[in-house]
PDB file of C-alpha atoms in Angstrom:
ATOM      1  CA  MET A 103     -17.703   5.379  10.994  1.00  0.00           C
ATOM      2  CA  ALA A 104     -15.191   3.566   8.808  1.00  0.00           C
ATOM      3  CA  GLU A 105     -11.495   3.597   9.629  1.00  0.00           C
ATOM      4  CA  GLU A 106      -9.202   2.972   6.724  1.00  0.00           C
ATOM      5  CA  TYR A 107      -5.579   3.180   5.680  1.00  0.00           C
ATOM      6  CA  CYS A 108      -3.560   2.125   2.692  1.00  0.00           C
ATOM      7  CA  VAL A 109       0.221   2.378   2.385  1.00  0.00           C
ATOM      8  CA  PHE A 110       3.238   1.241   0.427  1.00  0.00           C
ATOM      9  CA  LEU A 111       6.161   0.210   2.634  1.00  0.00           C
ATOM     10  CA  GLY A 112       9.654  -0.373   1.436  1.00  0.00           C
ATOM     11  CA  GLU A 113      13.327  -0.463   2.045  1.00  0.00           C
ATOM     12  CA  GLU A 114      14.828   2.994   1.498  1.00  0.00           C
ATOM     13  CA  SER A 115      16.443   2.148  -1.838  1.00  0.00           C
ATOM     14  CA  ALA A 116      13.198   0.721  -3.242  1.00  0.00           C
ATOM     15  CA  ILE A 117      11.083   3.691  -2.154  1.00  0.00           C
ATOM     16  CA  ALA A 118      13.697   6.120  -3.509  1.00  0.00           C
ATOM     17  CA  ALA A 119      13.347   4.380  -6.896  1.00  0.00           C
ATOM     18  CA  LEU A 120       9.562   4.603  -6.593  1.00  0.00           C
ATOM     19  CA  GLU A 121       9.718   8.343  -5.831  1.00  0.00           C
ATOM     20  CA  LYS A 122      11.939   8.889  -8.875  1.00  0.00           C
ATOM     21  CA  SER A 123       9.448   7.020 -11.060  1.00  0.00           C
ATOM     22  CA  HIS A 124       6.576   9.455 -10.439  1.00  0.00           C
ATOM     23  CA  PHE A 125       6.371  13.059  -9.203  1.00  0.00           C
ATOM     24  CA  ALA A 126       3.269  12.375  -7.057  1.00  0.00           C
ATOM     25  CA  ILE A 127       4.923   9.729  -4.857  1.00  0.00           C
ATOM     26  CA  LYS A 128       6.145  11.158  -1.532  1.00  0.00           C
ATOM     27  CA  SER A 129       7.368   9.126   1.424  1.00  0.00           C
ATOM     28  CA  PHE A 130       8.325   9.572   5.053  1.00  0.00           C
ATOM     29  CA  GLU A 131      10.673   7.555   7.227  1.00  0.00           C
ATOM     30  CA  TYR A 132       8.874   5.090   9.482  1.00  0.00           C
ATOM     31  CA  SER A 133      11.905   3.424  11.029  1.00  0.00           C
ATOM     32  CA  SER A 134      15.553   2.977  10.224  1.00  0.00           C
ATOM     33  CA  GLY A 135      15.746   1.731   6.666  1.00  0.00           C
ATOM     34  CA  VAL A 136      11.968   1.619   6.074  1.00  0.00           C
ATOM     35  CA  ARG A 137       9.933   4.332   4.330  1.00  0.00           C
ATOM     36  CA  VAL A 138       6.164   4.679   3.983  1.00  0.00           C
ATOM     37  CA  VAL A 139       4.082   6.144   1.162  1.00  0.00           C
ATOM     38  CA  PRO A 140       0.456   6.900   2.155  1.00  0.00           C
ATOM     39  CA  TYR A 141      -1.683   5.696  -0.762  1.00  0.00           C
ATOM     40  CA  THR A 142      -4.270   8.460  -0.836  1.00  0.00           C
ATOM     41  CA  SER A 143      -7.055   8.972  -3.365  1.00  0.00           C
ATOM     42  CA  ARG A 144      -5.012  11.771  -4.941  1.00  0.00           C
ATOM     43  CA  LEU A 145      -2.037   9.471  -5.436  1.00  0.00           C
ATOM     44  CA  HIS A 146      -4.311   6.714  -6.759  1.00  0.00           C
ATOM     45  CA  LYS A 147      -5.795   9.081  -9.326  1.00  0.00           C
ATOM     46  CA  ALA A 148      -2.367  10.389 -10.344  1.00  0.00           C
ATOM     47  CA  LEU A 149      -0.972   6.888 -10.854  1.00  0.00           C
ATOM     48  CA  CYS A 150      -3.896   4.912 -12.250  1.00  0.00           C
ATOM     49  CA  CYS A 151      -5.381   7.614 -14.456  1.00  0.00           C
ATOM     50  CA  GLU A 152      -1.995   8.531 -15.908  1.00  0.00           C
ATOM     51  CA  TYR A 153      -1.623   4.961 -17.118  1.00  0.00           C
ATOM     52  CA  GLY A 154      -5.154   4.863 -18.516  1.00  0.00           C
ATOM     53  CA  GLU A 155      -6.422   2.364 -15.988  1.00  0.00           C
ATOM     54  CA  ASN A 156      -9.753   2.969 -14.308  1.00  0.00           C
ATOM     55  CA  PRO A 157     -10.687   0.306 -11.727  1.00  0.00           C
ATOM     56  CA  PRO A 158     -12.851  -1.735 -11.391  1.00  0.00           C
ATOM     57  CA  GLY A 159     -11.684  -4.094 -14.075  1.00  0.00           C
ATOM     58  CA  GLY A 160      -8.083  -3.016 -13.770  1.00  0.00           C
ATOM     59  CA  TYR A 161      -7.091  -4.637 -10.476  1.00  0.00           C
ATOM     60  CA  LEU A 162      -4.071  -6.871  -9.967  1.00  0.00           C
ATOM     61  CA  LYS A 163      -5.223 -10.496 -10.268  1.00  0.00           C
ATOM     62  CA  GLY A 164      -6.416 -11.662  -6.848  1.00  0.00           C
ATOM     63  CA  SER A 165      -6.537  -8.134  -5.426  1.00  0.00           C
ATOM     64  CA  ASN A 166      -9.634  -6.227  -4.363  1.00  0.00           C
ATOM     65  CA  SER A 167      -7.972  -2.830  -4.106  1.00  0.00           C
ATOM     66  CA  LEU A 168      -4.720  -2.462  -6.086  1.00  0.00           C
ATOM     67  CA  CYS A 169      -4.827  -1.500  -9.756  1.00  0.00           C
ATOM     68  CA  GLY A 170      -2.445  -3.242 -12.117  1.00  0.00           C
ATOM     69  CA  ALA A 171      -0.534  -0.096 -13.096  1.00  0.00           C
ATOM     70  CA  VAL A 172       0.423   0.591  -9.479  1.00  0.00           C
ATOM     71  CA  ALA A 173       1.268  -3.079  -8.895  1.00  0.00           C
ATOM     72  CA  ASP A 174       3.689  -2.832 -11.843  1.00  0.00           C
ATOM     73  CA  LEU A 175       5.340   0.258 -10.301  1.00  0.00           C
ATOM     74  CA  LEU A 176       5.770  -1.520  -6.965  1.00  0.00           C
ATOM     75  CA  GLU A 177       7.123  -4.662  -8.607  1.00  0.00           C
ATOM     76  CA  ASN A 178       9.654  -2.624 -10.616  1.00  0.00           C
ATOM     77  CA  ALA A 179      10.767  -0.710  -7.517  1.00  0.00           C
ATOM     78  CA  SER A 180      11.338  -4.000  -5.669  1.00  0.00           C
ATOM     79  CA  VAL A 181      14.425  -4.638  -7.801  1.00  0.00           C
ATOM     80  CA  ASN A 182      16.035  -2.177  -5.347  1.00  0.00           C
ATOM     81  CA  GLY A 183      14.656  -3.778  -2.135  1.00  0.00           C
ATOM     82  CA  LYS A 184      11.486  -5.183  -0.562  1.00  0.00           C
ATOM     83  CA  VAL A 185       8.229  -3.335  -1.203  1.00  0.00           C
ATOM     84  CA  ALA A 186       4.870  -4.087   0.421  1.00  0.00           C
ATOM     85  CA  TYR A 187       1.294  -2.943  -0.136  1.00  0.00           C
ATOM     86  CA  ILE A 188      -0.918  -2.881   2.970  1.00  0.00           C
ATOM     87  CA  PHE A 189      -4.621  -1.999   3.008  1.00  0.00           C
ATOM     88  CA  GLU A 190      -7.100  -2.211   5.874  1.00  0.00           C
ATOM     89  CA  GLU A 191     -10.608  -0.920   6.435  1.00  0.00           C
ATOM     90  CA  HIS A 192     -12.917  -1.349   9.431  1.00  0.00           C
ATOM     91  CA  PHE A 193     -16.609  -0.554   9.401  1.00  0.00           C
ATOM     92  CA  GLY A 194     -18.675  -1.650  12.372  1.00  0.00           C
ATOM     93  CA  GLY A 195     -17.719  -5.281  12.956  1.00  0.00           C
ATOM     94  CA  TRP A 196     -16.532  -5.779   9.377  1.00  0.00           C
ATOM     95  CA  ARG A 197     -12.866  -5.793   8.348  1.00  0.00           C
ATOM     96  CA  ASP A 198     -11.391  -5.762   4.853  1.00  0.00           C
ATOM     97  CA  CYS A 199      -7.643  -6.084   4.458  1.00  0.00           C
ATOM     98  CA  GLU A 200      -5.052  -6.936   1.880  1.00  0.00           C
ATOM     99  CA  SER A 201      -1.303  -7.443   1.796  1.00  0.00           C
ATOM    100  CA  ILE A 202       1.183  -8.000  -1.018  1.00  0.00           C
ATOM    101  CA  LEU A 203       4.993  -8.257  -0.957  1.00  0.00           C
ATOM    102  CA  TRP A 204       7.527  -7.938  -3.791  1.00  0.00           C
ATOM    103  CA  GLU A 205      11.279  -8.505  -3.742  1.00  0.00           C
ATOM    104  CA  ASN A 206      13.918  -8.657  -6.491  1.00  0.00           C
ATOM    105  CA  GLY A 207      11.369  -7.572  -9.087  1.00  0.00           C
ATOM    106  CA  GLU A 208       8.991 -10.451  -8.325  1.00  0.00           C
ATOM    107  CA  LEU A 209       5.776 -10.984  -6.433  1.00  0.00           C
ATOM    108  CA  ILE A 210       6.760 -13.178  -3.477  1.00  0.00           C
ATOM    109  CA  PHE A 211       3.597 -13.060  -1.360  1.00  0.00           C
ATOM    110  CA  GLY A 212      -0.074 -12.326  -1.950  1.00  0.00           C
ATOM    111  CA  PRO A 213      -2.367 -10.817  -2.731  1.00  0.00           C
ATOM    112  CA  SER A 214      -3.817 -12.061   0.538  1.00  0.00           C
ATOM    113  CA  LEU A 215      -7.044 -10.916   2.167  1.00  0.00           C
ATOM    114  CA  GLU A 216      -6.214 -12.489   5.550  1.00  0.00           C
ATOM    115  CA  HIS A 217      -5.339 -10.289   8.529  1.00  0.00           C
ATOM    116  CA  THR A 218      -2.790 -12.812   9.808  1.00  0.00           C
ATOM    117  CA  ASP A 219      -0.969 -12.612   6.465  1.00  0.00           C
ATOM    118  CA  GLN A 220      -0.869  -8.829   6.785  1.00  0.00           C
ATOM    119  CA  ILE A 221       1.027  -9.270  10.049  1.00  0.00           C
ATOM    120  CA  LYS A 222       3.452 -11.656   8.279  1.00  0.00           C
ATOM    121  CA  VAL A 223       4.135  -9.085   5.555  1.00  0.00           C
ATOM    122  CA  LEU A 224       4.729  -6.382   8.164  1.00  0.00           C
ATOM    123  CA  GLY A 225       7.143  -8.798   9.858  1.00  0.00           C
ATOM    124  CA  GLN A 226       9.049  -9.235   6.575  1.00  0.00           C
ATOM    125  CA  MET A 227       9.499  -5.455   6.606  1.00  0.00           C
ATOM    126  CA  HIS A 228      10.623  -5.613  10.277  1.00  0.00           C
ATOM    127  CA  ILE A 229       7.534  -3.678  11.361  1.00  0.00           C
ATOM    128  CA  THR A 230       5.204  -4.688  14.193  1.00  0.00           C
ATOM    129  CA  LYS A 231       1.430  -4.878  13.862  1.00  0.00           C
ATOM    130  CA  GLU A 232       1.212  -1.764  16.058  1.00  0.00           C
ATOM    131  CA  ALA A 233       2.280   0.181  12.970  1.00  0.00           C
ATOM    132  CA  ILE A 234      -1.343  -0.051  11.840  1.00  0.00           C
ATOM    133  CA  TYR A 235      -2.311   2.600  14.383  1.00  0.00           C
ATOM    134  CA  TYR A 236       0.549   4.832  13.247  1.00  0.00           C
ATOM    135  CA  PHE A 237      -0.582   4.648   9.619  1.00  0.00           C
ATOM    136  CA  LYS A 238      -4.160   5.627  10.505  1.00  0.00           C
ATOM    137  CA  LYS A 239      -3.082   9.140  11.440  1.00  0.00           C
ATOM    138  CA  TYR A 240      -2.268   9.764   7.776  1.00  0.00           C
ATOM    139  CA  ASP A 241      -5.938   9.641   6.843  1.00  0.00           C
ATOM    140  CA  ASP A 242      -6.979  11.187   3.540  1.00  0.00           C
ATOM    141  CA  PRO A 243      -9.954  13.543   3.931  1.00  0.00           C
ATOM    142  CA  ASP A 244     -10.819  13.249   0.226  1.00  0.00           C
ATOM    143  CA  GLY A 245     -11.405   9.512   0.387  1.00  0.00           C
ATOM    144  CA  TRP A 246      -9.372   6.485  -0.562  1.00  0.00           C
ATOM    145  CA  LEU A 247      -8.700   4.361  -3.559  1.00  0.00           C
ATOM    146  CA  ARG A 248     -12.194   3.037  -4.097  1.00  0.00           C
ATOM    147  CA  GLU A 249     -12.944   6.275  -5.986  1.00  0.00           C
ATOM    148  CA  SER A 250     -12.816   5.989  -9.750  1.00  0.00           C
ATOM    149  CA  CYS A 251     -10.448   8.105 -11.818  1.00  0.00           C
TER     150      CYS A 251
END
């Protein structure tokens, strides 16, 4: 069975700006100063379909899983603080992961498909790699972002 999670992480001010930008974005506090938005299939559909983007074909350059419209939202929110995108999926012995980091309205790292880079991005957010197991409990029973709009 596949295990999968996908989240946006950000400094409180950046995630507050993100929540104001779209009614479907809801976050929870992970640690002092850091908030998490589970990127569920419902949120993906609300964000990507609203902007008329239907992956595949609409992904951020270099990304396997993040559509351009959502990347733009995250980049814009990063004017208010760091924002990261973290994706990981395990199936049998296979692992797919991705990490991206924005700050000051600019892409500063990624997209990277390397697990070690994912740990670096988590470190930039002052989060340990053990957070991965915490995020998994926010599984989405309807599926994840590989669904089309």
